[in-house]
Short mmCIF file of C-alpha atoms in Angstrom, two decimals:
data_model
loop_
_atom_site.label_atom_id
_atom_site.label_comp_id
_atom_site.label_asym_id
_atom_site.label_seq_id
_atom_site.Cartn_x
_atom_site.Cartn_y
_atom_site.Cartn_z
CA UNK O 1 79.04 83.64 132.19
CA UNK O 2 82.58 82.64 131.45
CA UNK O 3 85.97 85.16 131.67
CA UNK O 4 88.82 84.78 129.50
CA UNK O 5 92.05 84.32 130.75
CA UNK O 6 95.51 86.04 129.66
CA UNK O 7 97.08 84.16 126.35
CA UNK O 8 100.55 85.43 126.51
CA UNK O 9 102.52 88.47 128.27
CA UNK O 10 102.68 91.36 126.12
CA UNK O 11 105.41 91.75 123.70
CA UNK O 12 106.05 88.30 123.73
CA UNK O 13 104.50 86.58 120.82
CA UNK O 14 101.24 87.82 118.40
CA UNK O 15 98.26 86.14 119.06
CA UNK O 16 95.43 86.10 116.68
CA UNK O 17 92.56 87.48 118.41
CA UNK O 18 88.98 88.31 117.08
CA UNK O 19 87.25 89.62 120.07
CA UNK O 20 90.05 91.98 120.08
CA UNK O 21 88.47 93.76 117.23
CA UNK O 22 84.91 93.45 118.96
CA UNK O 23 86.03 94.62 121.87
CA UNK O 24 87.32 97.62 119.81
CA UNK O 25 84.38 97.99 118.40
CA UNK O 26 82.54 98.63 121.36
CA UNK O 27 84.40 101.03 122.53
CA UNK O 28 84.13 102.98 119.21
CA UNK O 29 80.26 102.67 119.80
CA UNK O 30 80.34 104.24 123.24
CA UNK O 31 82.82 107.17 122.29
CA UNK O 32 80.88 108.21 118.87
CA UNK O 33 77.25 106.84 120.23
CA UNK O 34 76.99 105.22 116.64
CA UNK O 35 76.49 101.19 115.97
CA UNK O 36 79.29 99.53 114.42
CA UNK O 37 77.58 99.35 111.18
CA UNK O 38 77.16 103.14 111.22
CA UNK O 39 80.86 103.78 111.72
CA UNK O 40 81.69 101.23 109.15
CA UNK O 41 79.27 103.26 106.76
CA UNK O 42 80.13 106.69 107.28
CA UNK O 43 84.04 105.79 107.34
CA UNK O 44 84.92 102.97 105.02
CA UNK O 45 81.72 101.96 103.16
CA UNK O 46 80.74 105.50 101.95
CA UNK O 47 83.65 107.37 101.29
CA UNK O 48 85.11 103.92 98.98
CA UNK O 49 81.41 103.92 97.36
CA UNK O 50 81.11 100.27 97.84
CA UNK O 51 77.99 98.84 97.02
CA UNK O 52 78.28 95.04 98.03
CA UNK O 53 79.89 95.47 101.54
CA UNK O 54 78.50 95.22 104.80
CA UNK O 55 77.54 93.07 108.23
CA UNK O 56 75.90 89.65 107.58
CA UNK O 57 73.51 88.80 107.03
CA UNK O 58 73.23 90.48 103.27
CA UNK O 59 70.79 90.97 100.28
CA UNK O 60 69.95 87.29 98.98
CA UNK O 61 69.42 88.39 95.81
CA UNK O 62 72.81 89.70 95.59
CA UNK O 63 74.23 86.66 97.04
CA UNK O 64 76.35 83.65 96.11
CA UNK O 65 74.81 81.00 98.33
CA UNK O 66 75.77 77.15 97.95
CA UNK O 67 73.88 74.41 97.97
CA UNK O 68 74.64 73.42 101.85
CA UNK O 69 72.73 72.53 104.32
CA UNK O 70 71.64 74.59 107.10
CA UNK O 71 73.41 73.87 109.72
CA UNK O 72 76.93 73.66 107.74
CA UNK O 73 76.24 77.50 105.94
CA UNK O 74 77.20 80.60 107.27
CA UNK O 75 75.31 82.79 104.87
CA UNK O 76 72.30 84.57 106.51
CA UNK O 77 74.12 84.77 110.12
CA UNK O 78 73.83 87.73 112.18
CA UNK O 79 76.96 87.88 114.52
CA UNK O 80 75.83 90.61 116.48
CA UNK O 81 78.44 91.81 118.83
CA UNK O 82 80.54 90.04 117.08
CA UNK O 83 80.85 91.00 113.43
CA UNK O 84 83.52 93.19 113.59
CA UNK O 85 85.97 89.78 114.20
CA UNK O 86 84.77 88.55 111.22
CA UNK O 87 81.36 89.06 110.22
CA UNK O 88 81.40 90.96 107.24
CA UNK O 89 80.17 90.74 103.18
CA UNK O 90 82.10 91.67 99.83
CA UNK O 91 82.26 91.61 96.33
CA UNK O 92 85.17 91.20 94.22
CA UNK O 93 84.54 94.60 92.61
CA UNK O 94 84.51 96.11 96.12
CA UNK O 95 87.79 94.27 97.11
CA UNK O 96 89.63 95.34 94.45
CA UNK O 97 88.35 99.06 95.01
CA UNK O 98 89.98 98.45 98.43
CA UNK O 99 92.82 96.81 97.25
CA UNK O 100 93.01 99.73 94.46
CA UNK O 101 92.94 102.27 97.13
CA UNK O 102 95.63 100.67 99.69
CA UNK O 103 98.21 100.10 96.90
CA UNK O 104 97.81 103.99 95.34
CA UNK O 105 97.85 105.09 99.04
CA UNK O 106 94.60 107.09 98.93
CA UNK O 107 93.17 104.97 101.41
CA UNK O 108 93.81 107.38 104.01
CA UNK O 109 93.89 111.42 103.64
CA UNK O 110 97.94 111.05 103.67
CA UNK O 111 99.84 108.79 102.08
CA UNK O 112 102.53 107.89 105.02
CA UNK O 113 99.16 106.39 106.97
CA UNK O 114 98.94 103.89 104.19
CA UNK O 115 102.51 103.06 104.22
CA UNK O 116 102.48 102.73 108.39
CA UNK O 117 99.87 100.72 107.70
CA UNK O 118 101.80 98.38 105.53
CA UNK O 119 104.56 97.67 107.97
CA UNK O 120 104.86 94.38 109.79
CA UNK O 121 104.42 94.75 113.76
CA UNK O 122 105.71 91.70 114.91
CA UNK O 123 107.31 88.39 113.27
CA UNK O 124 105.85 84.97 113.70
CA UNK O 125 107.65 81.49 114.92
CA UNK O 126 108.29 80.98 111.20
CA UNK O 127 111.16 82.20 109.36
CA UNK O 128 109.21 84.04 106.55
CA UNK O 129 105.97 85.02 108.22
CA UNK O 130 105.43 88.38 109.65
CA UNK O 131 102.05 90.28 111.35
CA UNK O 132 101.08 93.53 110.59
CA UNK O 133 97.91 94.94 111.42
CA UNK O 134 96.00 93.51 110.51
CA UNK O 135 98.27 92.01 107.55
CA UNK O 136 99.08 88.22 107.20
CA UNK O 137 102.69 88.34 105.69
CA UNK O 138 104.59 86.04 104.08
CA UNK O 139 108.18 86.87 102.80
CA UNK O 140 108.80 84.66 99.87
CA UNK O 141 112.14 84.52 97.63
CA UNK O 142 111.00 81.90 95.01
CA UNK O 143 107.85 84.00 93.11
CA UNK O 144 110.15 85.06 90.37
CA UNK O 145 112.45 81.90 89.36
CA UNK O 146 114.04 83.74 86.54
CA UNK O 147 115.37 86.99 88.89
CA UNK O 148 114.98 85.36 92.61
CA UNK O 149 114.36 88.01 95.09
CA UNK O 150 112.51 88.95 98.20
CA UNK O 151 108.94 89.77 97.70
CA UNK O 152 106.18 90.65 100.44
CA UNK O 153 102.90 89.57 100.37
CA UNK O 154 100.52 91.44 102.52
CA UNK O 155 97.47 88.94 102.75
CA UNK O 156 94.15 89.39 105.02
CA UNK O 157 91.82 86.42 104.74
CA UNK O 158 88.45 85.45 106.25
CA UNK O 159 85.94 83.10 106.47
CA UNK O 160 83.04 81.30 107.75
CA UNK O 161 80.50 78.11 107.06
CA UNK O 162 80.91 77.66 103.13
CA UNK O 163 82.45 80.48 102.40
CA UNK O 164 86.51 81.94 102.27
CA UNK O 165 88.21 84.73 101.13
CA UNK O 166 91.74 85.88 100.73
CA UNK O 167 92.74 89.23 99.86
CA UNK O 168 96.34 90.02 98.80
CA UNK O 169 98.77 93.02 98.40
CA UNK O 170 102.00 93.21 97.00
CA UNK O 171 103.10 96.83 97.83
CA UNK O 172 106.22 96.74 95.64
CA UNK O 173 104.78 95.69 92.45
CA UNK O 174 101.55 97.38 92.61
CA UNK O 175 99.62 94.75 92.28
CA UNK O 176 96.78 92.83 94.25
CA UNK O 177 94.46 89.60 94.12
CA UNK O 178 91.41 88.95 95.56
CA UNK O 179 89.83 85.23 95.65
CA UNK O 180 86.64 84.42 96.57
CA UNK O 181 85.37 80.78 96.86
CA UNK O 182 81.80 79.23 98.24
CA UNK O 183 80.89 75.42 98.28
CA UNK O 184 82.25 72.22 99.66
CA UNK O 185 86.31 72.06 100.88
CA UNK O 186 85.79 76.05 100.46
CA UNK O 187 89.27 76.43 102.01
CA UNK O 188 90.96 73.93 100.16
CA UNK O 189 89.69 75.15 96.91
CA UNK O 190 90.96 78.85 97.92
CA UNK O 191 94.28 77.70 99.10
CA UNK O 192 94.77 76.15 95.45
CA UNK O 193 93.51 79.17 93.80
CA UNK O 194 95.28 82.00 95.68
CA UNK O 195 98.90 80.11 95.30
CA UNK O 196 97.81 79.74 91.76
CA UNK O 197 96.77 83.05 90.45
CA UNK O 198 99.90 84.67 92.99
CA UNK O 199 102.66 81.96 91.49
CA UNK O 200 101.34 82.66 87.75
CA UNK O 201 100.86 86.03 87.59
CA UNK O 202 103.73 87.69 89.58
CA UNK O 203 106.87 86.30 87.40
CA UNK O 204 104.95 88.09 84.73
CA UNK O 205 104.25 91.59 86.54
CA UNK O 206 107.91 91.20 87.45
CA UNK O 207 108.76 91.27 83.54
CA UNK O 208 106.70 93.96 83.11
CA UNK O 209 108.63 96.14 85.80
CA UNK O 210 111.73 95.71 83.76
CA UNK O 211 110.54 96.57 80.96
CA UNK O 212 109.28 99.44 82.63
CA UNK O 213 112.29 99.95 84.08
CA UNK O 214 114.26 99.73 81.12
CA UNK O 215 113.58 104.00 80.62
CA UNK O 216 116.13 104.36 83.08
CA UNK O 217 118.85 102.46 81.92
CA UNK O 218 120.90 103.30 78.90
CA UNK O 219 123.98 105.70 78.45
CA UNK O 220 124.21 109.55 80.14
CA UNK O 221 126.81 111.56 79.04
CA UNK O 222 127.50 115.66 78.31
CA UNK O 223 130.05 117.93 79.97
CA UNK O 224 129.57 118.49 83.81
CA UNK O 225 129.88 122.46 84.30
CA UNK O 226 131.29 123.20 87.46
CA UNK O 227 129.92 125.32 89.82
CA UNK O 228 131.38 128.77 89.95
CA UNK O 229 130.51 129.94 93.05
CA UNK O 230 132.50 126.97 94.72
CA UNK O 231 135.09 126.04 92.64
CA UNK O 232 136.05 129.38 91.14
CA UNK O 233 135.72 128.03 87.39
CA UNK O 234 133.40 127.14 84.34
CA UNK O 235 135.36 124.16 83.17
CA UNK O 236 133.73 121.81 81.21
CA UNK O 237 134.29 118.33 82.69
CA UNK O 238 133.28 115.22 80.76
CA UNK O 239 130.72 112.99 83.40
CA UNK O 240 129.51 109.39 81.86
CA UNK O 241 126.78 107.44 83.62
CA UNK O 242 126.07 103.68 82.58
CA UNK O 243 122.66 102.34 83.40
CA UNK O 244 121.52 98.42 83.06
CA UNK O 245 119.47 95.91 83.98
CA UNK O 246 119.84 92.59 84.35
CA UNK O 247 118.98 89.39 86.30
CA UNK O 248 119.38 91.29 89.91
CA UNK O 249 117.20 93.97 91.38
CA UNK O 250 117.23 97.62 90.74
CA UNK O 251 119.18 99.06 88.06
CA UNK O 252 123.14 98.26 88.28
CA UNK O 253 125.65 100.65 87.47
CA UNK O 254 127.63 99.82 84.77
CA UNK O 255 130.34 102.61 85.43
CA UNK O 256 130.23 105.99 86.05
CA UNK O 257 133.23 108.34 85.59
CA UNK O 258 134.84 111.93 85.00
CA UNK O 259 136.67 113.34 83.26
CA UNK O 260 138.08 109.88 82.78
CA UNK O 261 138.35 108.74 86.78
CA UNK O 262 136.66 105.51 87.46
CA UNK O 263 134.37 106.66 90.27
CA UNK O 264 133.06 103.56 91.50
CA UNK O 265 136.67 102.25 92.10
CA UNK O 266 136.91 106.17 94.12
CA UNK O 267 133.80 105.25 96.05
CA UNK O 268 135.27 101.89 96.81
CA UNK O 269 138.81 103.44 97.98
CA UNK O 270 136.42 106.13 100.10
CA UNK O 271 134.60 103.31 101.84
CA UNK O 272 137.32 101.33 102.64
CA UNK O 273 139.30 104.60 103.97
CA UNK O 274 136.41 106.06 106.02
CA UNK O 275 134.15 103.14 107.03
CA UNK O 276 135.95 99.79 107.41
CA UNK O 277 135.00 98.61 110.44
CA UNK O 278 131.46 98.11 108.37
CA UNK O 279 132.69 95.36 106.21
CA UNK O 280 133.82 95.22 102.59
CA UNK O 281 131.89 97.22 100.12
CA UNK O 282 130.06 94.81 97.62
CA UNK O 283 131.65 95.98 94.18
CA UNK O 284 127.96 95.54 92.77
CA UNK O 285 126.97 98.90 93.20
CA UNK O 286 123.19 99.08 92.06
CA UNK O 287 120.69 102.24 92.37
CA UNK O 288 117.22 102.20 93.84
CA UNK O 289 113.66 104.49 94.11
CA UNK O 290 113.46 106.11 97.13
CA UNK O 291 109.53 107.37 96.46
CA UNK O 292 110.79 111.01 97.19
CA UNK O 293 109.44 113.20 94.08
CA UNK O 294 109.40 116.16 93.66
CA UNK O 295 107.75 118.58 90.86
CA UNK O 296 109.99 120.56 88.06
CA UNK O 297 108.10 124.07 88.66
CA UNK O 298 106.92 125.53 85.48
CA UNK O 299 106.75 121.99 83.58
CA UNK O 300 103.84 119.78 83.90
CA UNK O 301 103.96 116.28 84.44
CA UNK O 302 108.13 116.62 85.14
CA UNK O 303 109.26 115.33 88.23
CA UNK O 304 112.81 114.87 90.00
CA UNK O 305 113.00 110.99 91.30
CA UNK O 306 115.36 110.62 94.02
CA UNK O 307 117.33 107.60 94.02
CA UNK O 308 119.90 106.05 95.91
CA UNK O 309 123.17 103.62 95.46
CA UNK O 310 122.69 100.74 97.70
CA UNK O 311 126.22 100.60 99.75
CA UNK O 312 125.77 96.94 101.07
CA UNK O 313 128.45 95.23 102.86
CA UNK O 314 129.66 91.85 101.84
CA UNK O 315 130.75 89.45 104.95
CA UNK O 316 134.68 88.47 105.12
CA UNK O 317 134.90 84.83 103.89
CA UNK O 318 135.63 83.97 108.32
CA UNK O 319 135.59 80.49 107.13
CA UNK O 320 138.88 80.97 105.10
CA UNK O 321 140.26 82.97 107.78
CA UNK O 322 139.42 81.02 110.99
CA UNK O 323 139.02 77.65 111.66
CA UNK O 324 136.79 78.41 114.61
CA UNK O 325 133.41 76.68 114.18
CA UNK O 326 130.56 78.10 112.79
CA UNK O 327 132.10 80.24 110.64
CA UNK O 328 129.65 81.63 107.85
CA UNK O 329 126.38 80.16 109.70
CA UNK O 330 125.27 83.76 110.54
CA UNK O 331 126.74 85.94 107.11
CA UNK O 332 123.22 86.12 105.35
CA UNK O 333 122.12 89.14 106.45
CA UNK O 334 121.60 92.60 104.66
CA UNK O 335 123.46 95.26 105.65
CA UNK O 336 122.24 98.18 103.01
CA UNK O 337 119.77 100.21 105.33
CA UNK O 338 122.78 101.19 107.97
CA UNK O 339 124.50 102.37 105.27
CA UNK O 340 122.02 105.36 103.26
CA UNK O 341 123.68 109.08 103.30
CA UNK O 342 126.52 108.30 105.53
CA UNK O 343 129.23 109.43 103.51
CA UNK O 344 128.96 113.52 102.33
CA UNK O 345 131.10 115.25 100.21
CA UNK O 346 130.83 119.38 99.30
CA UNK O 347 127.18 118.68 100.95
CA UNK O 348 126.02 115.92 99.04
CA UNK O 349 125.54 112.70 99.80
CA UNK O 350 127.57 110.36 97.58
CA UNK O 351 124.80 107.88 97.33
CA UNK O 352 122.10 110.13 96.03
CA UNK O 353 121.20 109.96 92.54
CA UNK O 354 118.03 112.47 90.94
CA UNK O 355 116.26 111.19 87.63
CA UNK O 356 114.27 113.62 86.00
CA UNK O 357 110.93 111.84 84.45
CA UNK O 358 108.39 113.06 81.88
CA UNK O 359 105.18 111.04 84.05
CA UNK O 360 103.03 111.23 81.05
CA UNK O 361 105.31 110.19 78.31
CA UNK O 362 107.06 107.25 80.85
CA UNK O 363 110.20 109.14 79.46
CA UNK O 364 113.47 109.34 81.24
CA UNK O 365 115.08 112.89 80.34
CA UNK O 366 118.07 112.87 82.12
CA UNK O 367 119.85 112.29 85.52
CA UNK O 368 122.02 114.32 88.05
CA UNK O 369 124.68 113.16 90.05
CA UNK O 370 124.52 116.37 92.78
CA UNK O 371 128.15 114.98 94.59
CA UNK O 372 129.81 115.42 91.38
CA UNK O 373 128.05 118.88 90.27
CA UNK O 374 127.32 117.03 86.91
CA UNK O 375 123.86 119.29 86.02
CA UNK O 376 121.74 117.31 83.94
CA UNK O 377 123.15 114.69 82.21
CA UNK O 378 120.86 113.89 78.75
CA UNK O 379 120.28 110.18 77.72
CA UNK O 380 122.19 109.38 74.67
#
């Protein structure tokens, strides 16, 4: 009998670990006085309804099995103890039922699990990989040549003797892939597929989004009607919102004024008044989903989509101010998430931005700018 000894101190760096997961296991077993197959049945299996999942070895007849020998197959195996580091069967129809159920976040009974879930625990020596739990991530920036941005790809693969799978998310889009190989060079022959079906079919999901996306963009105009009760008047004020889209992400602002004031140059004079020790405001202001919905009472299938401008600031140019060294090496960073609902006025943030969406029709029926009292402002 052997003993393992300690990898690496805790909180150092991640460490994959299978028997961690065994280990788990069996201390699942002795709490619930079920088998590991039980759990997996009454928990995962059953409630998902999958009918091709389960702990080696499977149904033959229900099998993919390659013509290898023996000794170099890993179909058939019973892993005993340890099957819960890797030891498990699937189907591509019950993969993408799990995948289908992660990305709609009914995976758990509340949705915030699922997104937890999809959060990266701890980064890797590489620059774009990530671990999550028990997500593989890789942060790419090339997938969509035509609009280059960041996108996540929340992978879990698997494998053993002649067989390998690789099961991907991407959260943002929707969208997941599942590839399944068995023969000869199995992992060489999924590496080539999953960078294949990922690299060809996300540039066009991405077009798809926009076009989606184009609902939202467009003209909003009407007169804003002040509010009363604060302001002491019923003046109608003209309020003009200009939506777009282009090569970037999220929808850019165009302009936005009232009554005739240029607001975005306002927000721009505010920033620089109230928050310059931040940095300069990027002049690119663009808007963004926040996921918060919430239902128009008394309409169905109406919802209120908060938004919010993303208030990013842009690094001085310190390498045409200073001729210390390194001037620039460390100005690629993103500054946007210290930046949501800092800056209030009457009660309302001046970042937040409510869309009000017909769900079934995929229509956009107007938007409401709540720190300018603007009401709803129709598409034109």
């Amino acid at each position: 009998m052997s003993s393992a000894l300690p990898v690496r101190e805790p909180y150092t760096e991640p460490v994959y670990s299978s028997l961690s997961f065994e280990l788990f296991a069996l201390a699942l077993s002795q709490k619930t006085g079920k088998s590991y197959i039980q759990v997996l049945n009454k928990t995962i299996i059953g409630p998902l309804g999958l009918e091709n999942t389960g702990v080696s070895p499977g149904n033959d007849e229900r099998a993919v099995i390659p013509p290898l020998s023996e000794d170099t197959l890993g179909w058939g195996s019973d892993y005993g103890y340890t099957a819960p580091g890797g030891g498990l069967y699937s189907s591509l129809g019950d993969l993408a039922i799990l995948t289908t159920r992660i990305l709609n976040e009914t995976i758990f009974p509340d949705p915030q699990m699922t997104r937890k879930w999809l959060k990266p625990q701890s980064m890797t020596s590489g620059i774009n990989g990530l671990v999550g739990r028990t997500w593989e991530i890789q942060r790419t920036n090339n997938l969509v040549p035509e609009n280059p941005h960041t996108v996540d790809i929340y992978a879990k693969g698997g494998g053993a003797n002649g067989y390998v799978s690789q099961m991907s998310l991407v959260d943002e889009y929707g969208v997941g892939f599942v590839v399944l190989t068995a023969g000869p060079r199995e992992a060489v022959t999924a590496s080539i597929l999953n960078e294949a079906i990922i690299t060809s079919f996300t540039p066009a999901v991405d077009r798809e989004t926009r076009s989606q996306a184009l609902a939202y963009a467009g003209k909003f105009s009407v007169g804003s009607i002040q509010s009363p009760e604060k302001f002491g008047s019923k003046d109608i004020i003209p309020v003009e919102l200009s939506l777009s889209i282009n090569e970037g992400t999220g929808l850019k602002i165009d302009s936005l004024t009232r009554n005739g004031s240029d607001i975005l140059t306002g927000l721009d004079k505010i920033w620089n008044s109230l928050l310059p020790m931040t940095g300069i405001l990027n002049p690119d202001f663009r808007i963004y989903p926040t996921g918060i919905e919430t239902p128009v009472e008394g309409e169905d299938n109406i919802v209120f989509e908060d938004w919010r401008i993303n208030f990013d600031a842009i690094p001085a140019d310190n390498a045409a101010m200073s001729d210390l060294p390194g001037q620039g090496k460390l100005s690629n960073v993103c500054t946007s998430w210290q930046m949501e609902a800092w800056i209030y006025y009457g009660g309302e943030a001046l970042d937040r931005i409510i869309f009000k969406v017909d769900r079934e029709a995929g229509n956009v029926i107007g938007v409401n700018i709540p720190f300018l009292r603007t009401g709803l402002l129709p598409k034109v």
